[in-house]
MMTF fields as JSON, N, C-alpha, C and O atoms, coordinates in Angstrom:
{
  "mmtfVersion": "1.0.0",
  "mmtfProducer": "UNKNOWN",
  "numBonds": 539,
  "numAtoms": 540,
  "numGroups": 135,
  "numChains": 1,
  "numModels": 1,
  "chainsPerModel": [1],
  "groupsPerChain": [135],
  "chainIdList": ["A"],
  "bondAtomList": [4, 2, 8, 6, 12, 10, 16, 14, 20, 18, 24, 22, 28, 26, 32, 30, 36, 34, 40, 38, 44, 42, 48, 46, 52, 50, 56, 54, 60, 58, 64, 62, 68, 66, 72, 70, 76, 74, 80, 78, 84, 82, 88, 86, 92, 90, 96, 94, 100, 98, 104, 102, 108, 106, 112, 110, 116, 114, 120, 118, 124, 122, 128, 126, 132, 130, 136, 134, 140, 138, 144, 142, 148, 146, 152, 150, 156, 154, 160, 158, 164, 162, 168, 166, 172, 170, 176, 174, 180, 178, 184, 182, 188, 186, 192, 190, 196, 194, 200, 198, 204, 202, 208, 206, 212, 210, 216, 214, 220, 218, 224, 222, 228, 226, 232, 230, 236, 234, 240, 238, 244, 242, 248, 246, 252, 250, 256, 254, 260, 258, 264, 262, 268, 266, 272, 270, 276, 274, 280, 278, 284, 282, 288, 286, 292, 290, 296, 294, 300, 298, 304, 302, 308, 306, 312, 310, 316, 314, 320, 318, 324, 322, 328, 326, 332, 330, 336, 334, 340, 338, 344, 342, 348, 346, 352, 350, 356, 354, 360, 358, 364, 362, 368, 366, 372, 370, 376, 374, 380, 378, 384, 382, 388, 386, 392, 390, 396, 394, 400, 398, 404, 402, 408, 406, 412, 410, 416, 414, 420, 418, 424, 422, 428, 426, 432, 430, 436, 434, 440, 438, 444, 442, 448, 446, 452, 450, 456, 454, 460, 458, 464, 462, 468, 466, 472, 470, 476, 474, 480, 478, 484, 482, 488, 486, 492, 490, 496, 494, 500, 498, 504, 502, 508, 506, 512, 510, 516, 514, 520, 518, 524, 522, 528, 526, 532, 530, 536, 534],
  "bondOrderList": [1, 1, 1, 1, 1, 1, 1, 1, 1, 1, 1, 1, 1, 1, 1, 1, 1, 1, 1, 1, 1, 1, 1, 1, 1, 1, 1, 1, 1, 1, 1, 1, 1, 1, 1, 1, 1, 1, 1, 1, 1, 1, 1, 1, 1, 1, 1, 1, 1, 1, 1, 1, 1, 1, 1, 1, 1, 1, 1, 1, 1, 1, 1, 1, 1, 1, 1, 1, 1, 1, 1, 1, 1, 1, 1, 1, 1, 1, 1, 1, 1, 1, 1, 1, 1, 1, 1, 1, 1, 1, 1, 1, 1, 1, 1, 1, 1, 1, 1, 1, 1, 1, 1, 1, 1, 1, 1, 1, 1, 1, 1, 1, 1, 1, 1, 1, 1, 1, 1, 1, 1, 1, 1, 1, 1, 1, 1, 1, 1, 1, 1, 1, 1, 1],
  "groupList": [{"groupName": "MET", "atomNameList": ["N", "CA", "C", "O"], "elementList": ["N", "C", "C", "O"], "formalChargeList": [0, 0, 0, 0], "bondAtomList": [1, 0, 2, 1, 3, 2], "bondOrderList": [1, 1, 2], "singleLetterCode": "M", "chemCompType": "L-PEPTIDE LINKING"}, {"groupName": "GLY", "atomNameList": ["N", "CA", "C", "O"], "elementList": ["N", "C", "C", "O"], "formalChargeList": [0, 0, 0, 0], "bondAtomList": [1, 0, 2, 1, 3, 2], "bondOrderList": [1, 1, 2], "singleLetterCode": "G", "chemCompType": "PEPTIDE LINKING"}, {"groupName": "VAL", "atomNameList": ["N", "CA", "C", "O"], "elementList": ["N", "C", "C", "O"], "formalChargeList": [0, 0, 0, 0], "bondAtomList": [1, 0, 2, 1, 3, 2], "bondOrderList": [1, 1, 2], "singleLetterCode": "V", "chemCompType": "L-PEPTIDE LINKING"}, {"groupName": "ARG", "atomNameList": ["N", "CA", "C", "O"], "elementList": ["N", "C", "C", "O"], "formalChargeList": [0, 0, 0, 0], "bondAtomList": [1, 0, 2, 1, 3, 2], "bondOrderList": [1, 1, 2], "singleLetterCode": "R", "chemCompType": "L-PEPTIDE LINKING"}, {"groupName": "LYS", "atomNameList": ["N", "CA", "C", "O"], "elementList": ["N", "C", "C", "O"], "formalChargeList": [0, 0, 0, 0], "bondAtomList": [1, 0, 2, 1, 3, 2], "bondOrderList": [1, 1, 2], "singleLetterCode": "K", "chemCompType": "L-PEPTIDE LINKING"}, {"groupName": "GLU", "atomNameList": ["N", "CA", "C", "O"], "elementList": ["N", "C", "C", "O"], "formalChargeList": [0, 0, 0, 0], "bondAtomList": [1, 0, 2, 1, 3, 2], "bondOrderList": [1, 1, 2], "singleLetterCode": "E", "chemCompType": "L-PEPTIDE LINKING"}, {"groupName": "ALA", "atomNameList": ["N", "CA", "C", "O"], "elementList": ["N", "C", "C", "O"], "formalChargeList": [0, 0, 0, 0], "bondAtomList": [1, 0, 2, 1, 3, 2], "bondOrderList": [1, 1, 2], "singleLetterCode": "A", "chemCompType": "L-PEPTIDE LINKING"}, {"groupName": "GLN", "atomNameList": ["N", "CA", "C", "O"], "elementList": ["N", "C", "C", "O"], "formalChargeList": [0, 0, 0, 0], "bondAtomList": [1, 0, 2, 1, 3, 2], "bondOrderList": [1, 1, 2], "singleLetterCode": "Q", "chemCompType": "L-PEPTIDE LINKING"}, {"groupName": "ILE", "atomNameList": ["N", "CA", "C", "O"], "elementList": ["N", "C", "C", "O"], "formalChargeList": [0, 0, 0, 0], "bondAtomList": [1, 0, 2, 1, 3, 2], "bondOrderList": [1, 1, 2], "singleLetterCode": "I", "chemCompType": "L-PEPTIDE LINKING"}, {"groupName": "ASN", "atomNameList": ["N", "CA", "C", "O"], "elementList": ["N", "C", "C", "O"], "formalChargeList": [0, 0, 0, 0], "bondAtomList": [1, 0, 2, 1, 3, 2], "bondOrderList": [1, 1, 2], "singleLetterCode": "N", "chemCompType": "L-PEPTIDE LINKING"}, {"groupName": "PHE", "atomNameList": ["N", "CA", "C", "O"], "elementList": ["N", "C", "C", "O"], "formalChargeList": [0, 0, 0, 0], "bondAtomList": [1, 0, 2, 1, 3, 2], "bondOrderList": [1, 1, 2], "singleLetterCode": "F", "chemCompType": "L-PEPTIDE LINKING"}, {"groupName": "LEU", "atomNameList": ["N", "CA", "C", "O"], "elementList": ["N", "C", "C", "O"], "formalChargeList": [0, 0, 0, 0], "bondAtomList": [1, 0, 2, 1, 3, 2], "bondOrderList": [1, 1, 2], "singleLetterCode": "L", "chemCompType": "L-PEPTIDE LINKING"}, {"groupName": "CYS", "atomNameList": ["N", "CA", "C", "O"], "elementList": ["N", "C", "C", "O"], "formalChargeList": [0, 0, 0, 0], "bondAtomList": [1, 0, 2, 1, 3, 2], "bondOrderList": [1, 1, 2], "singleLetterCode": "C", "chemCompType": "L-PEPTIDE LINKING"}, {"groupName": "PRO", "atomNameList": ["N", "CA", "C", "O"], "elementList": ["N", "C", "C", "O"], "formalChargeList": [0, 0, 0, 0], "bondAtomList": [1, 0, 2, 1, 3, 2], "bondOrderList": [1, 1, 2], "singleLetterCode": "P", "chemCompType": "L-PEPTIDE LINKING"}, {"groupName": "THR", "atomNameList": ["N", "CA", "C", "O"], "elementList": ["N", "C", "C", "O"], "formalChargeList": [0, 0, 0, 0], "bondAtomList": [1, 0, 2, 1, 3, 2], "bondOrderList": [1, 1, 2], "singleLetterCode": "T", "chemCompType": "L-PEPTIDE LINKING"}, {"groupName": "SER", "atomNameList": ["N", "CA", "C", "O"], "elementList": ["N", "C", "C", "O"], "formalChargeList": [0, 0, 0, 0], "bondAtomList": [1, 0, 2, 1, 3, 2], "bondOrderList": [1, 1, 2], "singleLetterCode": "S", "chemCompType": "L-PEPTIDE LINKING"}, {"groupName": "ASP", "atomNameList": ["N", "CA", "C", "O"], "elementList": ["N", "C", "C", "O"], "formalChargeList": [0, 0, 0, 0], "bondAtomList": [1, 0, 2, 1, 3, 2], "bondOrderList": [1, 1, 2], "singleLetterCode": "D", "chemCompType": "L-PEPTIDE LINKING"}, {"groupName": "HIS", "atomNameList": ["N", "CA", "C", "O"], "elementList": ["N", "C", "C", "O"], "formalChargeList": [0, 0, 0, 0], "bondAtomList": [1, 0, 2, 1, 3, 2], "bondOrderList": [1, 1, 2], "singleLetterCode": "H", "chemCompType": "L-PEPTIDE LINKING"}, {"groupName": "TRP", "atomNameList": ["N", "CA", "C", "O"], "elementList": ["N", "C", "C", "O"], "formalChargeList": [0, 0, 0, 0], "bondAtomList": [1, 0, 2, 1, 3, 2], "bondOrderList": [1, 1, 2], "singleLetterCode": "W", "chemCompType": "L-PEPTIDE LINKING"}],
  "groupTypeList": [0, 1, 2, 3, 4, 3, 5, 3, 6, 5, 7, 8, 4, 5, 6, 9, 4, 7, 8, 6, 10, 6, 4, 11, 9, 9, 12, 13, 14, 15, 13, 3, 4, 0, 3, 11, 2, 6, 16, 11, 2, 3, 1, 5, 4, 2, 5, 3, 6, 11, 17, 8, 11, 4, 10, 9, 15, 4, 16, 6, 15, 4, 15, 11, 5, 4, 11, 11, 11, 15, 6, 8, 6, 9, 18, 7, 6, 4, 9, 5, 16, 6, 15, 8, 5, 16, 6, 5, 11, 10, 2, 4, 5, 8, 3, 2, 16, 1, 1, 15, 0, 11, 4, 3, 11, 3, 13, 6, 13, 7, 1, 3, 6, 17, 3, 8, 3, 4, 3, 15, 9, 17, 2, 14, 11, 2, 11, 1, 6, 9, 9, 9, 14, 7, 15],
  "groupIdList": [1, 2, 3, 4, 5, 6, 7, 8, 9, 10, 11, 12, 13, 14, 15, 16, 17, 18, 19, 20, 21, 22, 23, 24, 25, 26, 27, 28, 29, 30, 31, 32, 33, 34, 35, 36, 37, 38, 39, 40, 41, 42, 43, 44, 45, 46, 47, 48, 49, 50, 51, 52, 53, 54, 55, 56, 57, 58, 59, 60, 61, 62, 63, 64, 65, 66, 67, 68, 69, 70, 71, 72, 73, 74, 75, 76, 77, 78, 79, 80, 81, 82, 83, 84, 85, 86, 87, 88, 89, 90, 91, 92, 93, 94, 95, 96, 97, 98, 99, 100, 101, 102, 103, 104, 105, 106, 107, 108, 109, 110, 111, 112, 113, 114, 115, 116, 117, 118, 119, 120, 121, 122, 123, 124, 125, 126, 127, 128, 129, 130, 131, 132, 133, 134, 135],
  "secStructList": [7, 7, 2, 2, 2, 2, 2, 2, 2, 2, 2, 2, 2, 2, 2, 6, 6, 1, 3, 3, 3, 3, 3, 3, 3, 3, 3, 1, 1, 7, 2, 2, 2, 2, 2, 2, 2, 2, 2, 2, 2, 6, 6, 1, 5, 2, 2, 2, 2, 2, 2, 2, 2, 2, 6, 7, 7, 1, 6, 6, 2, 2, 2, 2, 2, 2, 2, 2, 2, 2, 2, 2, 2, 2, 2, 2, 2, 2, 7, 1, 1, 1, 7, 2, 2, 2, 2, 6, 7, 3, 3, 3, 3, 3, 3, 3, 3, 3, 3, 3, 3, 3, 3, 3, 3, 3, 3, 7, 1, 1, 1, 7, 3, 3, 3, 3, 3, 3, 3, 3, 3, 3, 3, 3, 3, 3, 3, 3, 1, 7, 7, 1, 1, 7, 7],
  "xCoordList": [301.796, 301.679, 302.343, 303.502, 301.9, 302.665, 303.53, 303.534, 304.23, 305.214, 304.246, 304.323, 303.38, 302.469, 301.666, 301.811, 301.015, 300.525, 301.456, 301.229, 302.195, 303.713, 303.798, 303.586, 304.121, 304.63, 303.451, 303.688, 302.21, 300.781, 300.791, 300.425, 301.177, 300.788, 302.037, 301.841, 303.049, 304.081, 304.095, 304.685, 303.361, 302.885, 301.676, 301.59, 300.892, 299.742, 300.466, 299.976, 301.482, 301.683, 302.546, 302.252, 303.5, 303.984, 303.073, 303.38, 302.038, 301.202, 300.42, 300.106, 300.084, 299.686, 300.632, 300.155, 301.743, 302.852, 302.387, 302.42, 302.055, 301.894, 300.648, 300.534, 299.757, 298.362, 298.176, 298.498, 297.747, 297.523, 296.074, 295.586, 295.429, 294.134, 293.808, 294.469, 292.731, 292.173, 290.692, 290.276, 289.949, 288.818, 288.328, 288.861, 287.082, 286.382, 285.197, 284.401, 284.824, 283.382, 282.86, 283.573, 281.33, 280.157, 280.807, 280.978, 281.24, 281.42, 279.818, 278.901, 279.793, 278.443, 278.042, 277.604, 278.281, 278.037, 277.159, 277.393, 276.354, 275.556, 276.29, 277.157, 276.161, 276.987, 277.021, 277.973, 275.666, 275.612, 276.627, 277.339, 276.777, 277.518, 279.379, 280.319, 279.311, 280.849, 281.161, 282.236, 280.421, 280.467, 281.074, 281.923, 280.504, 280.85, 282.547, 283.333, 282.895, 284.336, 285.129, 286.302, 284.378, 285.415, 285.644, 286.715, 284.682, 284.766, 285.78, 286.408, 286.035, 287.142, 288.552, 289.496, 288.706, 290.132, 290.475, 291.596, 289.281, 289.497, 290.392, 290.121, 291.558, 292.468, 293.523, 294.331, 293.608, 294.608, 295.681, 295.437, 297.042, 298.258, 297.864, 296.878, 298.791, 298.379, 298.781, 298.019, 299.915, 300.329, 298.859, 298.235, 298.554, 297.503, 296.305, 295.722, 295.899, 294.773, 294.564, 293.55, 296.115, 296.043, 295.868, 295.289, 296.203, 295.965, 294.803, 294.422, 294.033, 292.511, 291.792, 290.907, 292.175, 291.196, 291.738, 290.959, 292.742, 293.289, 292.523, 292.017, 292.317, 291.757, 290.348, 289.831, 289.767, 288.456, 287.336, 287.533, 286.356, 285.53, 284.514, 283.839, 284.431, 283.268, 283.763, 284.921, 283.089, 283.295, 283.813, 284.617, 283.204, 283.723, 285.216, 285.822, 285.663, 287.194, 288.09, 289.069, 287.807, 288.587, 288.82, 289.906, 287.736, 287.831, 288.323, 288.907, 288.231, 288.76, 290.493, 291.231, 290.86, 292.148, 292.782, 293.77, 292.27, 292.822, 292.851, 293.734, 291.836, 292.036, 292.974, 293.542, 293.19, 294.182, 295.561, 296.484, 295.878, 297.092, 297.311, 298.396, 295.878, 296.097, 296.538, 297.474, 295.993, 296.196, 297.879, 298.455, 298.343, 299.754, 300.803, 301.842, 300.401, 301.292, 300.893, 301.747, 299.73, 299.892, 300.648, 301.22, 300.832, 301.457, 302.966, 303.609, 303.581, 304.783, 305.174, 306.269, 304.307, 304.531, 304.818, 305.551, 303.897, 304.395, 305.735, 306.404, 306.066, 307.398, 308.03, 307.683, 308.848, 309.736, 311.061, 311.778, 311.361, 312.574, 312.33, 313.113, 311.202, 310.789, 310.154, 309.444, 310.626, 310.116, 308.585, 308.282, 307.95, 306.58, 306.886, 306.098, 308.085, 307.952, 308.316, 307.756, 309.274, 309.583, 308.522, 308.479, 307.558, 306.401, 305.357, 304.681, 305.222, 304.159, 302.868, 302.099, 302.412, 301.225, 300.381, 300.626, 298.92, 297.717, 296.331, 296.334, 295.351, 294.192, 293.559, 292.678, 293.879, 293.288, 291.835, 291.266, 291.233, 289.831, 289.304, 290.051, 288.333, 287.381, 286.152, 285.513, 285.718, 284.261, 283.395, 283.733, 282.221, 281.424, 280.195, 279.476, 279.974, 278.706, 278.049, 278.581, 276.616, 275.867, 276.235, 277.02, 275.754, 276.058, 274.784, 273.798, 274.831, 273.54, 272.926, 273.586, 271.58, 270.997, 270.302, 269.804, 270.327, 269.877, 268.557, 268.634, 267.277, 266.024, 265.416, 265.539, 264.923, 264.537, 263.093, 262.825, 262.31, 261.165, 261.073, 261.763, 260.373, 260.199, 258.838, 258.047, 258.44, 257.033, 256.34, 257.086, 255.151, 254.681, 253.293, 252.897, 252.697, 251.405, 250.065, 249.948, 249.175, 248.095, 248.377, 247.81, 249.323, 249.736, 250.447, 250.581, 250.901, 251.595, 253.099, 253.571, 253.853, 255.104, 255.847, 255.433, 257.038, 257.712, 259.166, 259.795, 259.634, 260.67, 261.924, 261.759, 262.983, 264.077, 265.297, 265.658, 265.762, 266.755, 268.213, 268.618, 269.003, 270.361, 271.373, 271.909, 271.831, 272.548, 274.091, 274.661, 274.761, 276.342, 276.539, 275.682, 278.191, 278.639, 280.004, 280.522, 280.482, 281.677, 282.418, 281.972, 283.578, 284.403, 285.75, 286.43, 286.055, 287.157, 287.988, 287.577, 289.326, 290.33, 291.47, 292.058, 291.818, 292.603, 293.817, 293.468, 295.057, 296.249, 296.813, 296.891, 297.167, 298.005, 299.416, 299.445, 300.625, 301.952, 302.129, 301.533, 303.033, 303.532, 302.713, 302.606, 301.998, 301.042, 301.591, 302.044, 301.741, 302.523, 301.505, 301.876, 300.057, 299.191, 298.713, 298.05, 298.88, 298.366, 298.977, 300.207, 298.429, 299.338, 299.34, 299.977],
  "yCoordList": [-40.898, -39.695, -39.932, -40.287, -39.835, -39.935, -38.903, -37.973, -38.774, -37.78, -36.791, -35.578, -37.325, -35.889, -35.156, -33.949, -35.783, -35.42, -34.226, -33.062, -34.827, -34.078, -32.842, -31.751, -32.918, -31.917, -30.699, -29.526, -31.256, -30.168, -29.647, -28.491, -30.409, -29.662, -28.672, -27.758, -28.663, -27.891, -26.702, -25.709, -26.743, -25.624, -24.957, -23.757, -25.365, -24.895, -24.278, -23.225, -24.723, -24.155, -22.747, -21.704, -22.743, -21.363, -20.702, -19.511, -20.938, -19.949, -19.334, -18.146, -20.08, -19.449, -18.684, -18.041, -18.539, -17.802, -16.302, -15.381, -16.148, -14.877, -14.137, -12.964, -14.703, -14.203, -14.185, -15.22, -13.274, -13.121, -12.681, -11.996, -13.149, -12.577, -12.445, -13.029, -11.622, -11.336, -10.909, -10.31, -11.324, -11.16, -10.62, -10.764, -9.808, -9.214, -9.656, -9.503, -10.204, -10.657, -9.732, -9.012, -9.656, -9.192, -7.816, -7.529, -6.844, -5.655, -4.778, -4.904, -4.056, -3.318, -2.148, -1.046, -2.611, -1.615, -1.968, -3.113, -1.534, -2.149, -2.445, -1.624, -3.542, -4.18, -2.923, -2.619, -2.357, -1.199, -0.153, 0.186, 0.386, 1.431, 1.021, 1.719, -0.459, -0.792, -0.885, -0.402, -1.401, -1.59, -0.379, -0.444, 0.848, 2.099, 2.285, 2.605, 2.082, 2.271, 1.033, 1.093, -0.035, -1.046, -0.971, -1.301, -0.551, -0.191, 0.822, 0.849, 1.821, 2.666, 2.052, 2.683, 0.855, 0.368, -0.867, -1.371, -1.473, -2.506, -2.51, -1.701, -3.363, -3.195, -2.323, -2.318, -1.347, -0.321, -0.968, -1.981, -0.468, -1.122, -0.711, -0.042, -1.221, -1.315, 0.022, 0.579, 0.783, 2.147, 3.193, 3.756, 3.258, 4.012, 3.611, 4.55, 2.52, 2.06, 2.507, 2.806, 2.425, 2.995, 4.345, 4.81, 5.222, 6.585, 7.089, 7.916, 6.256, 6.379, 6.338, 7.16, 5.121, 4.826, 5.848, 6.273, 6.17, 7.151, 8.247, 8.681, 8.952, 10.235, 10.153, 11.132, 9.115, 9.173, 9.437, 8.991, 10.169, 10.557, 9.595, 9.935, 8.502, 7.539, 6.632, 6.229, 6.265, 5.619, 4.127, 3.57, 3.622, 2.348, 2.014, 0.963, 3.258, 3.171, 2.876, 2.167, 3.442, 2.981, 1.637, 1.295, 0.724, -0.657, -1.291, -2.352, -0.858, -1.231, -1.232, -2.19, 0.072, 0.216, -0.732, -1.349, -0.907, -1.947, -3.226, -3.946, -3.7, -5.091, -5.13, -6.191, -4.077, -4.028, -3.854, -4.236, -3.31, -3.473, -4.959, -5.538, -5.549, -7.012, -7.792, -8.567, -7.718, -8.265, -8.217, -9.123, -7.111, -6.823, -7.559, -8.06, -7.572, -8.343, -10.031, -10.876, -10.375, -11.738, -11.945, -13.034, -11.077, -11.293, -11.377, -12.353, -10.378, -10.221, -11.816, -12.369, -12.197, -13.612, -14.882, -15.841, -14.592, -15.714, -15.527, -16.512, -14.433, -14.133, -13.419, -12.241, -13.811, -13.034, -12.573, -11.709, -13.234, -12.591, -11.508, -10.584, -11.681, -10.416, -9.201, -9.247, -7.886, -6.622, -6.37, -6.931, -5.649, -5.039, -4.414, -4.592, -3.584, -2.495, -3.324, -3.11, -4.251, -5.242, -6.199, -6.718, -6.34, -7.532, -6.413, -6.944, -5.229, -4.871, -5.238, -5.633, -5.213, -5.846, -4.851, -3.645, -5.658, -4.88, -5.577, -6.724, -4.871, -5.323, -6.325, -5.902, -7.356, -8.348, -8.828, -9.003, -9.041, -9.09, -8.495, -8.702, -7.903, -7.355, -7.792, -7.502, -8.626, -8.905, -8.799, -9.233, -8.101, -7.616, -8.438, -8.496, -9.181, -10.037, -9.533, -8.882, -10.038, -9.436, -10.271, -11.2, -10.045, -10.627, -10.956, -11.024, -11.211, -11.28, -9.985, -8.948, -10.01, -8.837, -8.931, -9.965, -7.818, -7.695, -7.024, -6.23, -7.362, -7.145, -6.315, -6.766, -5.373, -4.621, -3.713, -3.467, -3.31, -3.015, -1.556, -1.168, -0.405, 0.811, 1.118, 0.715, 1.837, 2.139, 2.911, 3.752, 2.851, 3.471, 3.857, 3.508, 4.71, 5.385, 4.436, 3.674, 4.424, 3.637, 2.385, 1.402, 2.295, 0.963, -0.06, -1.229, 0.437, -0.558, -0.53, 0.069, -1.341, -1.348, -1.645, -2.502, -0.847, -1.2, -1.847, -1.447, -2.793, -3.462, -2.604, -2.009, -2.532, -2.054, -3.131, -3.91, -3.059, -4.046, -3.611, -3.006, -3.941, -3.426, -4.103, -4.887, -3.939, -4.881, -4.816, -3.815, -6.193, -6.445, -6.652, -6.685, -6.82, -7.385, -8.293, -8.395, -8.932, -9.827, -9.229, -8.968, -8.912, -8.49, -9.366, -9.637, -9.818, -10.603, -9.873, -9.46, -9.787, -8.813, -9.765, -10.37, -9.95, -10.81, -9.727, -8.941, -9.911, -9.133, -10.123, -11.338, -9.509, -10.463, -9.647, -8.446, -10.385, -9.887, -10.027, -10.918, -9.066, -9.077, -8.969, -9.746, -7.847, -7.549, -6.881, -5.799, -7.154, -6.616, -5.561, -4.568, -6.173, -5.342, -4.061, -3.241, -3.818, -2.722, -1.407, -1.428, -0.316, 0.834, 1.898, 2.943],
  "zCoordList": [105.709, 104.507, 103.51, 103.728, 102.099, 101.029, 100.647, 101.453, 99.724, 99.341, 98.637, 98.834, 97.851, 97.114, 98.417, 98.607, 99.084, 100.184, 101.061, 101.39, 101.18, 102.423, 101.542, 102.072, 100.098, 99.135, 99.301, 99.592, 99.056, 99.125, 100.532, 100.744, 101.479, 102.829, 102.938, 103.738, 102.42, 102.52, 101.835, 102.26, 100.595, 99.671, 100.328, 100.064, 100.981, 101.721, 102.934, 103.341, 103.542, 104.708, 104.278, 104.863, 103.355, 102.572, 102.017, 101.968, 101.553, 101.02, 102.302, 102.235, 103.477, 104.55, 105.188, 106.123, 105.016, 105.459, 104.997, 105.813, 103.963, 103.297, 103.651, 103.297, 104.288, 104.878, 106.317, 106.901, 106.973, 108.536, 108.496, 107.597, 109.573, 109.579, 111.178, 112.037, 111.441, 112.907, 112.676, 111.684, 113.776, 114.059, 115.084, 116.184, 114.879, 115.872, 116.059, 115.133, 117.077, 117.342, 118.156, 118.854, 118.137, 118.874, 118.945, 120.13, 118.115, 118.107, 118.249, 117.437, 119.26, 119.522, 118.543, 118.87, 117.298, 116.113, 115.179, 114.793, 114.711, 113.345, 112.294, 111.992, 111.556, 110.595, 109.322, 108.603, 109.346, 108.129, 108.379, 107.434, 109.511, 109.998, 109.842, 109.462, 110.346, 110.272, 108.766, 108.411, 107.898, 106.392, 105.715, 104.826, 106.269, 105.527, 105.864, 104.972, 107.017, 107.313, 106.735, 106.367, 106.704, 106.003, 104.622, 104.113, 104.0, 102.211, 102.01, 100.952, 103.116, 102.845, 102.865, 102.39, 103.397, 103.415, 102.828, 102.912, 102.089, 101.445, 100.315, 99.427, 100.135, 99.19, 99.165, 98.236, 100.41, 100.428, 101.06, 101.714, 100.955, 101.506, 103.032, 103.339, 103.886, 105.597, 105.932, 106.723, 105.488, 106.071, 105.773, 106.673, 104.403, 103.976, 104.852, 105.393, 105.053, 105.745, 107.278, 107.907, 107.678, 109.242, 109.147, 110.129, 108.21, 107.913, 108.136, 108.964, 106.952, 106.928, 107.979, 108.212, 108.925, 110.026, 111.069, 111.921, 111.051, 112.294, 112.283, 113.318, 110.805, 110.879, 110.364, 109.826, 110.5, 109.991, 111.532, 112.662, 111.118, 112.416, 113.052, 114.024, 112.533, 112.57, 113.751, 113.637, 114.826, 115.679, 115.547, 116.295, 114.48, 113.937, 113.688, 113.897, 113.157, 112.719, 113.663, 113.431, 114.915, 116.148, 116.521, 116.99, 116.321, 116.623, 115.475, 115.697, 114.084, 113.02, 113.127, 112.901, 113.517, 113.669, 114.503, 114.106, 115.68, 116.401, 116.144, 116.609, 115.328, 114.655, 113.528, 113.269, 112.835, 111.628, 112.205, 111.485, 113.454, 114.34, 114.799, 114.857, 115.164, 115.785, 114.659, 114.856, 113.441, 112.062, 111.486, 110.883, 111.807, 111.588, 112.538, 112.108, 113.932, 114.795, 114.589, 114.86, 114.162, 113.707, 112.618, 112.57, 111.593, 110.449, 110.843, 110.456, 111.614, 112.495, 113.139, 113.039, 113.618, 114.781, 113.77, 114.011, 112.343, 111.47, 110.683, 110.371, 110.41, 109.661, 110.664, 110.754, 111.426, 112.438, 111.754, 112.26, 110.505, 109.831, 108.889, 108.668, 108.355, 107.307, 108.038, 109.042, 107.198, 107.726, 106.899, 105.846, 107.454, 107.054, 105.807, 104.878, 105.606, 104.657, 103.321, 102.246, 103.506, 102.251, 101.711, 100.596, 102.878, 102.393, 101.522, 100.64, 101.673, 101.113, 101.608, 100.732, 102.806, 103.197, 102.832, 102.813, 102.413, 101.97, 102.588, 103.037, 102.556, 103.169, 102.143, 101.395, 102.087, 101.093, 101.131, 100.053, 102.199, 102.303, 103.651, 104.607, 103.867, 105.133, 104.869, 103.858, 105.923, 105.721, 107.2, 108.301, 106.831, 107.964, 107.872, 106.875, 109.186, 109.008, 110.325, 111.224, 110.219, 111.251, 112.38, 112.193, 113.532, 114.964, 115.378, 114.644, 116.864, 117.707, 117.901, 117.832, 118.16, 118.543, 119.936, 120.381, 120.521, 121.851, 121.298, 120.361, 121.914, 121.67, 123.054, 124.193, 122.816, 123.946, 123.523, 122.347, 124.566, 124.5, 124.587, 125.529, 123.849, 124.155, 124.281, 123.428, 125.319, 125.521, 124.387, 123.886, 123.867, 122.623, 123.404, 124.516, 122.409, 122.835, 122.845, 121.886, 123.727, 123.94, 124.396, 123.919, 125.41, 126.029, 125.2, 125.56, 124.061, 123.077, 123.449, 124.416, 122.446, 122.722, 121.382, 120.602, 121.137, 119.913, 120.252, 121.231, 119.459, 119.771, 119.2, 118.135, 119.769, 119.539, 119.338, 120.221, 118.276, 118.0, 117.874, 116.882, 118.926, 118.951, 118.56, 119.342, 117.286, 116.513, 116.84, 117.274, 116.532, 116.932, 115.45, 114.566, 115.345, 114.182, 114.477, 115.589, 113.262, 113.177, 112.355, 111.238, 112.675, 111.389, 111.34, 112.33, 109.831, 109.607, 108.534, 107.45, 109.077, 108.415, 107.962, 108.858, 106.786, 106.239, 105.303, 104.422, 105.699, 105.138, 104.177, 104.364, 103.211, 102.051, 101.946, 102.212, 101.531, 101.327, 99.838, 99.232, 99.149, 97.897, 96.94, 95.992, 97.174, 95.816, 94.852, 95.225, 93.583, 92.686, 91.681, 91.055, 91.775, 90.92, 91.852, 91.217, 92.917, 93.492, 93.2, 93.162, 92.994, 92.439, 93.581, 93.451]
}
């Protein structure tokens, strides 16, 4: 490995220490309902995001709160010597994608059947540190 390649690898490693992510796959909630809650915490500081999710009445907020706590734990595992308060963690990115669909049939009048689509989603949450532009 050359010197430039090694230096670049070290730079990437240092940059990745500032972020942490967590994924939630196949959550049995429709992506549209999950995006309503995800939009509330996008770009917020971690403490504020936890309060928003804790006191939100939607069911999707419980799973997002658990995911956020997991991302915080992942960040702590990467940065054992740093504290969360000094790092000023914030929700850098939160993405909700559609997952697999369970297809069921519901009886309809006159011998027909209607298809019921039970949707699921995948959520990816990325935390960033040292955000100075956040107010």
